[in-house]
PDB file of C-alpha atoms in Angstrom:
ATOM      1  CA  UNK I   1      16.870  -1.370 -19.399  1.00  0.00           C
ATOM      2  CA  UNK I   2      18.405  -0.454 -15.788  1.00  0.00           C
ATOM      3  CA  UNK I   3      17.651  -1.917 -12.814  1.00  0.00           C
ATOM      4  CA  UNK I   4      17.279  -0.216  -9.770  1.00  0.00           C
ATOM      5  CA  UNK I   5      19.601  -0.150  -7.513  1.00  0.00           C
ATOM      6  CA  UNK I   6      16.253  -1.458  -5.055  1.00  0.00           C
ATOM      7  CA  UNK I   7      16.113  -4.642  -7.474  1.00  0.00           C
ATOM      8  CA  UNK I   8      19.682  -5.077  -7.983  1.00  0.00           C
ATOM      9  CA  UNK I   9      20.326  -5.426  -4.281  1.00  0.00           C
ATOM     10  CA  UNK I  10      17.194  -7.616  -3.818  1.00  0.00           C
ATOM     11  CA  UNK I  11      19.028 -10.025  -6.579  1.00  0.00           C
ATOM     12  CA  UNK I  12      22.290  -9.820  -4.614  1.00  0.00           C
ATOM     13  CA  UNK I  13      20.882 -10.843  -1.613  1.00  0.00           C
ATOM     14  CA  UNK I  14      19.225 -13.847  -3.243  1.00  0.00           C
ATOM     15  CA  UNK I  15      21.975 -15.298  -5.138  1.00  0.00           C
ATOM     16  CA  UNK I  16      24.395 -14.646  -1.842  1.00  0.00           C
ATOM     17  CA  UNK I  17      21.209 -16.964   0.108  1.00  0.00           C
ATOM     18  CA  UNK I  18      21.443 -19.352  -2.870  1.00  0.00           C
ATOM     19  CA  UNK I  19      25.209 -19.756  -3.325  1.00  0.00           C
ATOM     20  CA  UNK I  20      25.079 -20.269   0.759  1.00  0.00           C
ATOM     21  CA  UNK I  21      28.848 -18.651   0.685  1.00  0.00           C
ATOM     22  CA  UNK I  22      28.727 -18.369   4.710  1.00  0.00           C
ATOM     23  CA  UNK I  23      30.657 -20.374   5.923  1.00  0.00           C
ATOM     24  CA  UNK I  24      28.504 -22.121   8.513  1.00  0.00           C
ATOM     25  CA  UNK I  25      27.499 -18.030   9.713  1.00  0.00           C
ATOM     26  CA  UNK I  26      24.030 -17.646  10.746  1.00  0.00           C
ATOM     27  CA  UNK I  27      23.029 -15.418   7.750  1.00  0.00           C
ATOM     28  CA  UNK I  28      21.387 -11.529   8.654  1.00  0.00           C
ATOM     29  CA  UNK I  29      21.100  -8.271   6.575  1.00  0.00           C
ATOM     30  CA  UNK I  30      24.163  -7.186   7.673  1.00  0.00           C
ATOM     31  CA  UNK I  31      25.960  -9.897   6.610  1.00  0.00           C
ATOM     32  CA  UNK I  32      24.461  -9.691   3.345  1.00  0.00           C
ATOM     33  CA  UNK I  33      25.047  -5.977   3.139  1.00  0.00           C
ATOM     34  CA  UNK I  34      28.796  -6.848   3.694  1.00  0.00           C
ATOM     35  CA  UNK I  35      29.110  -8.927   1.299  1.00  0.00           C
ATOM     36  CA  UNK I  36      27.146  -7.044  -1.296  1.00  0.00           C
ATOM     37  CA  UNK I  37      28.906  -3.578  -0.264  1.00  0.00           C
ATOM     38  CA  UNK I  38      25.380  -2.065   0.500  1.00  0.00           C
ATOM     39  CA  UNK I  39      24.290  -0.071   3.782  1.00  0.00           C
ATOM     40  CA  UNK I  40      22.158  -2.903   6.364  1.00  0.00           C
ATOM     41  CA  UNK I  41      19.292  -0.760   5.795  1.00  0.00           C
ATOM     42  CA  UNK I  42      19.199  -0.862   1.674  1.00  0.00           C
ATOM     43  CA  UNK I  43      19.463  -4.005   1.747  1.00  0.00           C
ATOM     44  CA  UNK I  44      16.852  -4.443   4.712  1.00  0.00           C
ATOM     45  CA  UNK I  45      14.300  -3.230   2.928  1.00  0.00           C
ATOM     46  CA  UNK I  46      15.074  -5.335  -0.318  1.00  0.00           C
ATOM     47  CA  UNK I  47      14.788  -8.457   2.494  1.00  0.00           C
ATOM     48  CA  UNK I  48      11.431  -7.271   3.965  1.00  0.00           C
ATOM     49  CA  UNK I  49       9.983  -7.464   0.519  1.00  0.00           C
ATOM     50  CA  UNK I  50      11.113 -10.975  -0.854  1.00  0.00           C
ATOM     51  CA  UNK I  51      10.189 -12.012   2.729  1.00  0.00           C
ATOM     52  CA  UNK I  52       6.391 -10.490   1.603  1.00  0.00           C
ATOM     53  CA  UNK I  53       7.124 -12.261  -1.859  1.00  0.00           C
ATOM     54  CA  UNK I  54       7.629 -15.599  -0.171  1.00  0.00           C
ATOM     55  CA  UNK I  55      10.937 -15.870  -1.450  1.00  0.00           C
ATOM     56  CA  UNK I  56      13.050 -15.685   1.541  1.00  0.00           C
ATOM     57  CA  UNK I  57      12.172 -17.162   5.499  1.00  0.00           C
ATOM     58  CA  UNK I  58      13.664 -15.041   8.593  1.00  0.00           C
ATOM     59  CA  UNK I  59      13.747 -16.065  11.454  1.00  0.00           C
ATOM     60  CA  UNK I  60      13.644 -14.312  14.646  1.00  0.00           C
ATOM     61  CA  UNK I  61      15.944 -14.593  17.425  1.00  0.00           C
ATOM     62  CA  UNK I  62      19.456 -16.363  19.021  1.00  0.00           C
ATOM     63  CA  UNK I  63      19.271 -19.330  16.293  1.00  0.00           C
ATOM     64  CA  UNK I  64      17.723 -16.750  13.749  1.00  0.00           C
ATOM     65  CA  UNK I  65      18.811 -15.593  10.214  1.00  0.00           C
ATOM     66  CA  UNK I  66      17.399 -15.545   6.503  1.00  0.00           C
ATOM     67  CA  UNK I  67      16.977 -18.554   4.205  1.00  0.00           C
ATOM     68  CA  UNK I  68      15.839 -19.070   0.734  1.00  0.00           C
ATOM     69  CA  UNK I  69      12.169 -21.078   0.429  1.00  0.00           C
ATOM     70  CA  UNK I  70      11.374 -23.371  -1.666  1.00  0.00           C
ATOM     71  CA  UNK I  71       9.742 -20.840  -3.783  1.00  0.00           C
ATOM     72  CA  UNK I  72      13.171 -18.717  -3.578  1.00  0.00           C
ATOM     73  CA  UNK I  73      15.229 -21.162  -4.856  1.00  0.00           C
ATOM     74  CA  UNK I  74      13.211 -21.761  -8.111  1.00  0.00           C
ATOM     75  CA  UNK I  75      11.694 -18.612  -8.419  1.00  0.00           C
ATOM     76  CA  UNK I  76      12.626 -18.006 -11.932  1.00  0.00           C
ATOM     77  CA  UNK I  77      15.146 -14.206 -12.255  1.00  0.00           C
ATOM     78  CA  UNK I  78      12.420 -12.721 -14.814  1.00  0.00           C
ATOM     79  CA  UNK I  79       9.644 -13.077 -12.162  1.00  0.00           C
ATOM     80  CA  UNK I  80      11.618 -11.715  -9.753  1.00  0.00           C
ATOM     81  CA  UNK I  81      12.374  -8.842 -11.286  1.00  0.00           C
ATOM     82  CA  UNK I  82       9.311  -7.984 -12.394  1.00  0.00           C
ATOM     83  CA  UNK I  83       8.088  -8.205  -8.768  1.00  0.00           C
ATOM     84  CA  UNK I  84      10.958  -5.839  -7.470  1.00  0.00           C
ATOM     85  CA  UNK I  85      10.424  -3.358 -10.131  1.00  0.00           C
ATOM     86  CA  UNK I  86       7.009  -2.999 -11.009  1.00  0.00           C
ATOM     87  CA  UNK I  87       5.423  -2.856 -14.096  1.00  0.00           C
ATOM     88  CA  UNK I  88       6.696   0.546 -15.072  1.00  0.00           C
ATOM     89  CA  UNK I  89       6.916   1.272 -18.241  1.00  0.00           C
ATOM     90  CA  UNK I  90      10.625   2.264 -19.690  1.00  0.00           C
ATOM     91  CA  UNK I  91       9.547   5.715 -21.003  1.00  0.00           C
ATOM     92  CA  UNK I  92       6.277   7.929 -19.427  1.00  0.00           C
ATOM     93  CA  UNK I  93       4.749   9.690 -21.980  1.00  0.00           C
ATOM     94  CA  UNK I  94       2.756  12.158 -19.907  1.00  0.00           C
ATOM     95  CA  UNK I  95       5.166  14.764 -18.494  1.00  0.00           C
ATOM     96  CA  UNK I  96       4.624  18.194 -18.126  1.00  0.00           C
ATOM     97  CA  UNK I  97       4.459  19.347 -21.663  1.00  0.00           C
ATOM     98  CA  UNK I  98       2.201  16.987 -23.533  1.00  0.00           C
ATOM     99  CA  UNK I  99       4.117  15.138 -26.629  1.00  0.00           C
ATOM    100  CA  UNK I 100       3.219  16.304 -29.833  1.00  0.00           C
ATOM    101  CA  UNK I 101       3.988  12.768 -31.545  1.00  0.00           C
ATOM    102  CA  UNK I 102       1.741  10.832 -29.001  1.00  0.00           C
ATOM    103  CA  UNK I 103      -0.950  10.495 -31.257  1.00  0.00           C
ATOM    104  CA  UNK I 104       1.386   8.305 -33.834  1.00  0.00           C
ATOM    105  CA  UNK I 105       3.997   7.440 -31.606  1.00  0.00           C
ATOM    106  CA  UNK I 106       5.168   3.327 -32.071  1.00  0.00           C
ATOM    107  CA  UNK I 107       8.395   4.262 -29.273  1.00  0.00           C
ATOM    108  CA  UNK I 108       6.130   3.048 -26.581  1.00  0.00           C
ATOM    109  CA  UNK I 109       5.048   0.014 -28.239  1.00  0.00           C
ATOM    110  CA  UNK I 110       8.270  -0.879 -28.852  1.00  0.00           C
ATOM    111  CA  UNK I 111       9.740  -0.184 -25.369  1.00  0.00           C
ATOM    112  CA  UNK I 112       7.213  -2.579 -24.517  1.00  0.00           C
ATOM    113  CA  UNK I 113       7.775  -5.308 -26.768  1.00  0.00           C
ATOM    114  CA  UNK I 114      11.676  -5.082 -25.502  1.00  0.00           C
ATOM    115  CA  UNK I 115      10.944  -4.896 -21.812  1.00  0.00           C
ATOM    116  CA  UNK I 116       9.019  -8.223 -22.031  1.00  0.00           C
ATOM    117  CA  UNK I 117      12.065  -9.807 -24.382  1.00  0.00           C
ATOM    118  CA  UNK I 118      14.010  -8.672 -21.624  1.00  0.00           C
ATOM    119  CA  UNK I 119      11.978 -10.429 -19.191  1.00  0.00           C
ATOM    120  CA  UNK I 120      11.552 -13.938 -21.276  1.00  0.00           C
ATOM    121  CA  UNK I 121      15.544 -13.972 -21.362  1.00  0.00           C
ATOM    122  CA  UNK I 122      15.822 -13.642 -17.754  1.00  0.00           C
ATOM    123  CA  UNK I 123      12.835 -16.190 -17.304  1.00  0.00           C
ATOM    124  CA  UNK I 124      15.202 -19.195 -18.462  1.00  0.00           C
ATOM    125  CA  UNK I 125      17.457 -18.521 -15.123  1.00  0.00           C
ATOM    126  CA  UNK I 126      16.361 -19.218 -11.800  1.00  0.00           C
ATOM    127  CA  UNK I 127      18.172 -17.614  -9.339  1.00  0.00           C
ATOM    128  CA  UNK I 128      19.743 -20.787  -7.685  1.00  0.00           C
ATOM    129  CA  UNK I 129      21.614 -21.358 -11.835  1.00  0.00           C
ATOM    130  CA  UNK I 130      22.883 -18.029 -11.273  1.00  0.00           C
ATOM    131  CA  UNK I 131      24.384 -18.533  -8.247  1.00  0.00           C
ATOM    132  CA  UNK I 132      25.909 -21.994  -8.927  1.00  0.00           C
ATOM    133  CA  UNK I 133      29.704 -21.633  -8.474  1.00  0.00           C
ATOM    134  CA  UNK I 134      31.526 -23.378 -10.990  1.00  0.00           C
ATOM    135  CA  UNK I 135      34.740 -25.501 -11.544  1.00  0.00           C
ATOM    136  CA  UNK I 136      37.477 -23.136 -13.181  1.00  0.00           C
ATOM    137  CA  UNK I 137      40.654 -24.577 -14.169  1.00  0.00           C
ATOM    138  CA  UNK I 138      43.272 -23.039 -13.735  1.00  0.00           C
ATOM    139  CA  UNK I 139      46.095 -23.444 -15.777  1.00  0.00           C
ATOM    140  CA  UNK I 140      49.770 -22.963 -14.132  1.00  0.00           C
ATOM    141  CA  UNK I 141      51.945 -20.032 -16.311  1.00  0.00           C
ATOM    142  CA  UNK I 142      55.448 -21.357 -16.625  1.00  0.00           C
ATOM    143  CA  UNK I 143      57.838 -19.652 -15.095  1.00  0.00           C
ATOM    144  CA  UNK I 144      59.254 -16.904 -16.869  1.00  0.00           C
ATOM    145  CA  UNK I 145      62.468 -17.338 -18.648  1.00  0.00           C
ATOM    146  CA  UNK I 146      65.702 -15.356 -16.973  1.00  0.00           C
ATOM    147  CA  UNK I 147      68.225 -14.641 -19.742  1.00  0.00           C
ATOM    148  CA  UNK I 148      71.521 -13.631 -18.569  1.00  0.00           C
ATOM    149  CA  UNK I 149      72.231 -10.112 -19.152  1.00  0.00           C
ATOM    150  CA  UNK I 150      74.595  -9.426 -21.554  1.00  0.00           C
ATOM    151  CA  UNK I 151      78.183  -7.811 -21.073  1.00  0.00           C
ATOM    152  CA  UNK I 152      78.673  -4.451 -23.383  1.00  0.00           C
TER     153      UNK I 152
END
């Protein structure tokens, strides 16, 4: 299943709230939309609605800027995307020419049954586990070895 680009930028947005990567920066769309490589308005609109969701507080004005609620931060990634992209269904049946196979057709069914298998994995994360940086190690390479180059 793909995402549109709507829902993907609404998920960007919350894990770059979550994983609060701003140095101290009062957070705004366009500082999302830098970081995330979007235009301000894409990812405006993606704001407006998890503000409408309850997911995400802005605030107006000189001390202003978007924050995760409570609800944002456990708001499981499933549920989330299911409220960005509708419940559409992965295939329409009912284009212009009407499908000869509709009658016996399982393909929708199917779709179905995978879209919500889809959804149940994604229900496990929340976006804040997403987010969560973690500890790499890194491991020093040794320095390569110089052989002398050899006289012909």
């Amino acid at each position: 299943m793909q995402l549109t680009r709507f829902t993907d930028l609404g998920l960007r947005a919350m894990m770059l709230l979550s994983a609060g990567e701003f140095d101290g920066q009062r957070v705004t769309t366009r500082l999302i939309a830098a970081r995330a490589g979007a235009s301000e308005n894409h990812i405006a609109k993606a704001v407006s609605r998890l503000v409408e969701l309850g997911l995400v507080e802005a605030r107006r004005g000189r001390v202003g800027g978007l924050s995760l609620t409570d609800a944002g931060r456990t708001a499981s990634v499933g549920a989330l995307v299911r409220e960005l992209e509708g419940d559409r269904e992965v295939v329409t049946c009912d284009g212009e020419a009407p499908c000869p196979l509709l009658a016996g057709c399982r393909l929708r069914r199917a779709l179905a049954r995978a879209k919500e298998a889809f959804y149940a994995e994604l229900d496990q994360y929340t976006v804040s586990d997403l987010a969560r940086t973690t500890s790499l190690t890194v491991i020093p390479l040794a320095p390569p070895v110089i052989r002398p180059a050899t006289a012909r």
